[in-house]
GROMACS .gro file of C-alpha atoms in nm:
model
  346
    1MET     CA    1  10.323  24.338  13.497
    2LYS     CA    2  10.542  24.634  13.420
    3ARG     CA    3  10.459  24.799  13.752
    4LYS     CA    4  10.579  24.495  13.945
    5SER     CA    5  10.888  24.489  13.741
    6ALA     CA    6  10.954  24.855  13.813
    7ALA     CA    7  10.895  24.803  14.181
    8ALA     CA    8  11.136  24.513  14.188
    9ILE     CA    9  11.401  24.717  14.021
   10ALA     CA   10  11.342  25.004  14.262
   11ALA     CA   11  11.382  24.771  14.563
   12ALA     CA   12  11.710  24.637  14.424
   13ALA     CA   13  11.829  24.989  14.388
   14VAL     CA   14  11.755  25.058  14.750
   15LEU     CA   15  11.957  24.747  14.861
   16THR     CA   16  12.249  24.851  14.648
   17LEU     CA   17  12.247  25.198  14.789
   18GLY     CA   18  12.221  25.061  15.140
   19ALA     CA   19  12.531  24.848  15.087
   20ALA     CA   20  12.716  25.143  14.948
   21MET     CA   21  12.625  25.345  15.252
   22GLY     CA   22  12.758  25.084  15.499
   23MET     CA   23  12.424  24.952  15.602
   24GLY     CA   24  12.455  24.604  15.437
   25TYR     CA   25  12.591  24.261  15.568
   26ALA     CA   26  12.954  24.173  15.649
   27ALA     CA   27  13.157  23.971  15.395
   28TRP     CA   28  13.148  23.595  15.440
   29SER     CA   29  13.447  23.441  15.616
   30THR     CA   30  13.533  23.125  15.808
   31THR     CA   31  13.826  23.067  16.041
   32VAL     CA   32  13.952  22.707  16.066
   33THR     CA   33  14.199  22.632  16.349
   34GLY     CA   34  14.407  22.319  16.410
   35SER     CA   35  14.609  22.277  16.728
   36GLY     CA   36  14.815  22.001  16.883
   37SER     CA   37  15.119  21.937  17.099
   38VAL     CA   38  15.435  21.733  17.040
   39THR     CA   39  15.650  21.588  17.320
   40ALA     CA   40  15.990  21.419  17.279
   41ALA     CA   41  16.066  21.172  17.557
   42GLY     CA   42  16.257  20.844  17.571
   43ASN     CA   43  16.581  20.685  17.683
   44TRP     CA   44  16.796  20.398  17.562
   45ASP     CA   45  16.917  20.148  17.821
   46VAL     CA   46  16.977  19.793  17.697
   47ALA     CA   47  17.229  19.576  17.879
   48VAL     CA   48  17.341  19.216  17.932
   49THR     CA   49  17.209  19.105  18.270
   50ASP     CA   50  17.303  18.737  18.276
   51ALA     CA   51  17.511  18.476  18.091
   52SER     CA   52  17.592  18.113  18.159
   53VAL     CA   53  17.705  17.783  18.009
   54ARG     CA   54  17.518  17.458  18.072
   55LEU     CA   55  17.687  17.129  17.981
   56SER     CA   56  17.569  16.780  17.895
   57SER     CA   57  17.590  16.538  18.186
   58ALA     CA   58  17.868  16.344  18.016
   59GLY     CA   59  18.148  16.423  17.778
   60ALA     CA   60  18.173  16.798  17.837
   61ALA     CA   61  18.365  17.004  18.091
   62LEU     CA   62  18.480  17.357  18.148
   63SER     CA   63  18.847  17.389  18.076
   64SER     CA   64  19.055  17.478  18.380
   65GLU     CA   65  19.302  17.761  18.414
   66THR     CA   66  19.594  17.811  18.646
   67VAL     CA   67  19.544  18.088  18.901
   68TYR     CA   68  19.859  18.220  19.063
   69THR     CA   69  19.857  18.395  19.400
   70PHE     CA   70  20.125  18.497  19.646
   71GLU     CA   71  20.083  18.332  19.984
   72LYS     CA   72  20.261  18.474  20.287
   73THR     CA   73  20.478  18.222  20.469
   74GLU     CA   74  20.453  18.149  20.838
   75GLU     CA   75  20.785  18.328  20.879
   76ALA     CA   76  20.644  18.636  20.711
   77TYR     CA   77  20.389  18.686  20.986
   78SER     CA   78  20.592  18.559  21.278
   79ASN     CA   79  20.881  18.784  21.177
   80ALA     CA   80  20.678  19.080  21.058
   81TYR     CA   81  20.827  19.294  21.334
   82LYS     CA   82  21.168  19.240  21.174
   83TYR     CA   83  21.051  19.391  20.846
   84VAL     CA   84  20.855  19.696  20.952
   85GLY     CA   85  21.160  19.891  21.064
   86THR     CA   86  21.278  19.913  20.705
   87LEU     CA   87  20.942  19.864  20.531
   88SER     CA   88  20.746  20.136  20.706
   89THR     CA   89  20.747  20.470  20.875
   90ASN     CA   90  20.566  20.511  21.202
   91ASP     CA   91  20.309  20.770  21.300
   92THR     CA   92  20.577  21.010  21.415
   93ILE     CA   93  20.633  21.078  21.045
   94LYS     CA   94  20.409  21.358  20.925
   95GLY     CA   95  20.110  21.227  20.734
   96ALA     CA   96  20.069  20.885  20.894
   97THR     CA   97  19.699  20.842  20.973
   98GLU     CA   98  19.440  20.572  21.015
   99GLU     CA   99  19.327  20.634  20.656
  100ASN     CA  100  19.666  20.591  20.487
  101HIS     CA  101  19.789  20.310  20.712
  102ALA     CA  102  19.968  20.041  20.508
  103THR     CA  103  19.992  20.252  20.193
  104GLN     CA  104  20.311  20.378  20.032
  105SER     CA  105  20.450  20.716  20.132
  106GLU     CA  106  20.681  20.943  19.938
  107LEU     CA  107  20.974  20.834  20.156
  108PRO     CA  108  21.231  20.572  20.050
  109MET     CA  109  21.280  20.260  20.254
  110GLN     CA  110  21.572  20.267  20.491
  111GLU     CA  111  21.916  20.187  20.353
  112ALA     CA  112  21.914  19.861  20.546
  113ALA     CA  113  21.615  19.733  20.345
  114ALA     CA  114  21.703  19.399  20.185
  115PHE     CA  115  21.384  19.301  20.001
  116TYR     CA  116  21.408  19.111  19.674
  117ALA     CA  117  21.198  18.910  19.433
  118ILE     CA  118  21.383  18.606  19.297
  119ASP     CA  119  21.300  18.387  18.997
  120THR     CA  120  21.257  18.044  19.154
  121SER     CA  121  21.262  17.875  18.814
  122ARG     CA  122  21.633  17.962  18.814
  123THR     CA  123  21.707  17.935  19.185
  124SER     CA  124  21.464  17.764  19.421
  125TRP     CA  125  21.417  17.886  19.775
  126GLU     CA  126  21.532  17.547  19.899
  127THR     CA  127  21.859  17.611  19.721
  128VAL     CA  128  21.890  17.953  19.881
  129GLU     CA  129  21.833  17.799  20.225
  130SER     CA  130  22.105  17.542  20.161
  131TRP     CA  131  22.355  17.826  20.113
  132ASN     CA  132  22.314  17.920  20.481
  133GLY     CA  133  22.364  18.287  20.407
  134SER     CA  134  22.684  18.240  20.206
  135ALA     CA  135  22.807  18.588  20.117
  136GLU     CA  136  22.934  18.481  19.775
  137GLN     CA  137  22.623  18.291  19.668
  138ILE     CA  138  22.369  18.538  19.813
  139SER     CA  139  22.556  18.830  19.655
  140ALA     CA  140  22.555  18.652  19.319
  141LEU     CA  141  22.180  18.595  19.346
  142ILE     CA  142  22.120  18.961  19.430
  143ALA     CA  143  22.326  19.062  19.127
  144ASP     CA  144  22.138  18.825  18.893
  145GLU     CA  145  21.967  19.017  18.613
  146THR     CA  146  21.629  18.857  18.692
  147THR     CA  147  21.638  18.944  19.063
  148VAL     CA  148  21.435  19.254  19.149
  149ASP     CA  149  21.563  19.493  19.417
  150LEU     CA  150  21.221  19.584  19.555
  151ASP     CA  151  21.322  19.880  19.771
  152GLY     CA  152  21.445  20.037  19.449
  153TYR     CA  153  21.088  20.046  19.321
  154LEU     CA  154  20.865  20.067  19.627
  155HIS     CA  155  20.855  20.338  19.893
  156ALA     CA  156  20.827  20.306  20.268
  157TYR     CA  157  20.481  20.229  20.403
  158TYR     CA  158  20.288  20.439  20.647
  159ARG     CA  159  20.234  20.260  20.974
  160TYR     CA  160  19.976  20.401  21.213
  161ASN     CA  161  20.041  20.251  21.552
  162ASN     CA  162  19.703  20.341  21.697
  163MET     CA  163  19.475  20.150  21.463
  164PRO     CA  164  19.153  20.084  21.660
  165GLY     CA  165  19.084  19.721  21.735
  166LYS     CA  166  19.423  19.596  21.615
  167THR     CA  167  19.719  19.462  21.801
  168THR     CA  168  20.072  19.570  21.721
  169ALA     CA  169  20.133  19.235  21.548
  170GLU     CA  170  19.827  19.286  21.326
  171ILE     CA  171  19.939  19.639  21.239
  172TYR     CA  172  20.276  19.502  21.129
  173GLN     CA  173  20.104  19.228  20.927
  174ASP     CA  174  19.897  19.493  20.746
  175VAL     CA  175  20.219  19.646  20.622
  176VAL     CA  176  20.354  19.310  20.505
  177ASP     CA  177  20.026  19.235  20.324
  178ALA     CA  178  20.038  19.568  20.140
  179PHE     CA  179  20.404  19.514  20.050
  180VAL     CA  180  20.331  19.170  19.903
  181ALA     CA  181  20.031  19.299  19.704
  182ASP     CA  182  20.231  19.589  19.560
  183THR     CA  183  20.520  19.356  19.477
  184GLU     CA  184  20.282  19.131  19.283
  185ALA     CA  185  20.158  19.429  19.081
  186LEU     CA  186  20.518  19.537  19.014
  187LEU     CA  187  20.626  19.192  18.896
  188LYS     CA  188  20.329  19.167  18.660
  189GLU     CA  189  20.442  19.492  18.507
  190LEU     CA  190  20.813  19.401  18.486
  191TYR     CA  191  20.773  19.036  18.387
  192PRO     CA  192  20.421  18.981  18.249
  193ASP     CA  193  20.509  18.633  18.118
  194THR     CA  194  20.715  18.498  18.409
  195TRP     CA  195  20.599  18.687  18.719
  196MET     CA  196  20.441  18.369  18.854
  197ASN     CA  197  20.789  18.215  18.892
  198TYR     CA  198  20.889  18.460  19.163
  199ALA     CA  199  20.916  18.449  19.541
  200ILE     CA  200  20.957  18.748  19.775
  201ALA     CA  201  21.237  18.735  20.028
  202THR     CA  202  21.490  18.918  20.237
  203LEU     CA  203  21.846  18.843  20.130
  204VAL     CA  204  22.141  18.935  20.351
  205PRO     CA  205  22.489  18.800  20.263
  206ASN     CA  206  22.652  18.637  20.563
  207GLY     CA  207  22.324  18.667  20.748
  208PRO     CA  208  22.153  18.327  20.747
  209SER     CA  209  21.918  18.430  21.027
  210LEU     CA  210  21.808  18.733  20.821
  211CYS     CA  211  21.724  18.546  20.501
  212TYR     CA  212  21.351  18.477  20.497
  213GLU     CA  213  21.102  18.380  20.229
  214ILE     CA  214  20.821  18.630  20.281
  215ALA     CA  215  20.580  18.503  20.015
  216ALA     CA  216  20.580  18.202  19.785
  217MET     CA  217  20.378  18.155  19.467
  218ASN     CA  218  20.081  17.921  19.486
  219ALA     CA  219  19.935  17.773  19.166
  220GLU     CA  220  19.583  17.632  19.163
  221GLU     CA  221  19.385  17.480  18.879
  222VAL     CA  222  19.031  17.619  18.877
  223PRO     CA  223  18.746  17.579  18.626
  224GLY     CA  224  18.699  17.868  18.389
  225GLU     CA  225  18.425  18.119  18.465
  226THR     CA  226  18.179  18.310  18.251
  227SER     CA  227  18.187  18.683  18.317
  228VAL     CA  228  17.983  18.986  18.211
  229GLU     CA  229  18.173  19.311  18.163
  230ASN     CA  230  17.996  19.647  18.195
  231GLY     CA  231  17.670  19.499  18.071
  232THR     CA  232  17.800  19.497  17.713
  233ALA     CA  233  18.038  19.202  17.674
  234VAL     CA  234  18.039  18.838  17.782
  235ASP     CA  235  18.345  18.618  17.819
  236TYR     CA  236  18.227  18.256  17.822
  237ALA     CA  237  18.432  17.988  17.992
  238ASP     CA  238  18.607  17.755  17.749
  239VAL     CA  239  18.448  17.414  17.699
  240VAL     CA  240  18.615  17.083  17.614
  241PHE     CA  241  18.418  16.795  17.456
  242GLY     CA  242  18.540  16.440  17.514
  243ILE     CA  243  18.287  16.224  17.331
  244PRO     CA  244  18.048  16.265  17.037
  245GLY     CA  245  17.703  16.381  17.138
  246ALA     CA  246  17.834  16.606  17.416
  247TRP     CA  247  17.698  16.958  17.404
  248ALA     CA  248  17.721  17.302  17.560
  249GLU     CA  249  17.429  17.543  17.584
  250TYR     CA  250  17.528  17.909  17.595
  251SER     CA  251  17.267  18.147  17.729
  252LEU     CA  252  17.261  18.525  17.727
  253THR     CA  253  16.996  18.751  17.879
  254VAL     CA  254  16.947  19.111  17.771
  255THR     CA  255  16.715  19.348  17.955
  256ASN     CA  256  16.558  19.662  17.812
  257ASN     CA  257  16.552  19.912  18.097
  258GLY     CA  258  16.481  20.198  17.860
  259THR     CA  259  16.150  20.342  17.744
  260VAL     CA  260  16.159  20.253  17.375
  261PRO     CA  261  16.144  19.914  17.200
  262ALA     CA  262  16.478  19.760  17.097
  263SER     CA  263  16.510  19.563  16.775
  264LEU     CA  264  16.742  19.264  16.728
  265SER     CA  265  16.726  19.251  16.350
  266GLY     CA  266  17.104  19.286  16.320
  267ALA     CA  267  17.195  18.997  16.551
  268ASN     CA  268  17.490  18.779  16.451
  269LEU     CA  269  17.512  18.426  16.590
  270SER     CA  270  17.802  18.252  16.420
  271PHE     CA  271  18.042  17.964  16.475
  272GLU     CA  272  18.379  17.907  16.313
  273THR     CA  273  18.549  17.569  16.326
  274ASP     CA  274  18.829  17.388  16.149
  275GLN     CA  275  18.624  17.066  16.156
  276PRO     CA  276  18.258  17.138  16.073
  277GLU     CA  277  18.190  16.765  16.055
  278GLN     CA  278  18.279  16.735  16.426
  279LEU     CA  279  18.140  17.058  16.572
  280VAL     CA  280  17.810  17.222  16.489
  281MET     CA  281  17.609  17.513  16.627
  282ASN     CA  282  17.232  17.552  16.643
  283ALA     CA  283  17.095  17.902  16.700
  284PRO     CA  284  16.753  18.074  16.690
  285ASP     CA  285  16.636  18.323  16.427
  286LEU     CA  286  16.631  18.669  16.584
  287SER     CA  287  16.557  18.876  16.274
  288ASP     CA  288  16.209  18.975  16.396
  289GLU     CA  289  16.288  18.993  16.767
  290VAL     CA  290  16.186  19.313  16.946
  291VAL     CA  291  16.230  19.365  17.321
  292ALA     CA  292  15.975  19.603  17.469
  293PRO     CA  293  16.058  19.843  17.753
  294GLY     CA  294  16.080  19.652  18.080
  295GLU     CA  295  16.119  19.314  17.907
  296SER     CA  296  16.411  19.073  17.906
  297CYS     CA  297  16.513  18.845  17.622
  298THR     CA  298  16.711  18.525  17.682
  299ILE     CA  299  16.863  18.349  17.385
  300THR     CA  300  17.034  18.011  17.390
  301VAL     CA  301  17.287  17.873  17.143
  302VAL     CA  302  17.390  17.508  17.145
  303VAL     CA  303  17.723  17.373  17.022
  304GLU     CA  304  17.743  16.995  16.983
  305ALA     CA  305  18.018  16.746  16.911
  306LEU     CA  306  17.937  16.509  16.624
  307ASP     CA  307  18.057  16.161  16.535
  308ASP     CA  308  18.225  16.182  16.195
  309GLY     CA  309  18.321  15.815  16.199
  310SER     CA  310  18.692  15.882  16.254
  311GLY     CA  311  18.692  15.734  16.604
  312SER     CA  312  18.833  16.049  16.763
  313LEU     CA  313  18.756  16.413  16.823
  314ASN     CA  314  19.014  16.659  16.701
  315ALA     CA  315  18.853  16.994  16.644
  316SER     CA  316  18.833  17.348  16.778
  317GLY     CA  317  18.583  17.623  16.731
  318SER     CA  318  18.500  17.982  16.817
  319LEU     CA  319  18.150  18.100  16.905
  320THR     CA  320  18.040  18.459  16.840
  321ILE     CA  321  17.721  18.610  16.977
  322GLU     CA  322  17.668  18.970  16.869
  323MET     CA  323  17.340  19.135  16.962
  324PRO     CA  324  17.343  19.495  16.835
  325PHE     CA  325  17.013  19.622  16.971
  326THR     CA  326  16.885  19.918  16.768
  327GLN     CA  327  16.576  20.132  16.757
  328GLN     CA  328  16.299  20.009  16.530
  329THR     CA  329  16.308  20.131  16.170
  330VAL     CA  330  16.094  20.442  16.114
  331GLU     CA  331  15.972  20.529  15.765
  332GLU     CA  332  16.070  20.868  15.620
  333ALA     CA  333  15.854  21.159  15.729
  334PRO     CA  334  15.606  21.277  15.458
  335ALA     CA  335  15.651  21.612  15.285
  336PRO     CA  336  15.404  21.891  15.374
  337SER     CA  337  15.129  21.938  15.109
  338HIS     CA  338  14.786  22.074  15.029
  339SER     CA  339  14.517  21.968  14.779
  340HIS     CA  340  14.171  22.062  14.649
  341GLN     CA  341  13.866  21.840  14.599
  342ALA     CA  342  13.556  21.918  14.395
  343ALA     CA  343  13.216  21.871  14.553
  344GLY     CA  344  13.137  21.505  14.589
  345GLU     CA  345  13.499  21.395  14.576
  346SER     CA  346  13.662  21.230  14.870
   0.00000   0.00000   0.00000
């Protein structure tokens, strides 16, 4: 027994010496590798793509609005050749081209220009005609504080006499059209509240044959329209209810052209009225609404007139639809960590 023990000890000694002499095994080691890639990609593109108002078959109508436009008179076109000499420069003036035809130059109108805008709520054109060019009355009208001396604001117009496909008469009419359009813009700037009262004319004292109404204001009642502006705002046409039970359905469509989902959790559909017993709004719950990329979402809101027993409707209200699309809520990123587990633990 002792001999085996001695032999065992001797063998261990040999292994120890071998290790010391560089002839043993390498130290244990393990390399663990984790790899992965992260890509950031996405774009946000949510916009209003449609909006409309649908009304009940009875008792509801879009309110109308007055649209004002200048309309050239027959005399304006038939006598256009009389105007262009003072309204425009011809193509012998440097810079007159096909491209700038009927646009304003840097040159003043000729001294003989006699173009004015008159407030017809103070003096109608029929009254002016009845003066028959009276020097005293025409001069007084020109001096009126509301009369606009147009050649004092507007420059001479380029006139290109070689416009392809146009007759000389049409070329002259182009100039008159541009003059009328620019006068309208000027009057809106000078008199934003009363510009629609004006007419455009030539006024020459003691010159009845030279006094012409070039453009008169035309007023037309048209139903209101719903419009979408820049894909972000909607202006709904006003609605008037005439009987209880009448209703208006407002629709709005939003399209997600981006690559990430858009949440509607912050939507605000509200209605303010001075008579809640006569006007009421019904709207959907959008708190959980999410529009996926490529999808569209159409919401409808209904406003209805109610019978409060008074025998008449006398109420007004204001509808607000706010749809602030946002990215979905993401929980906070976890903190980096490490941990140890004993054998058998999970």
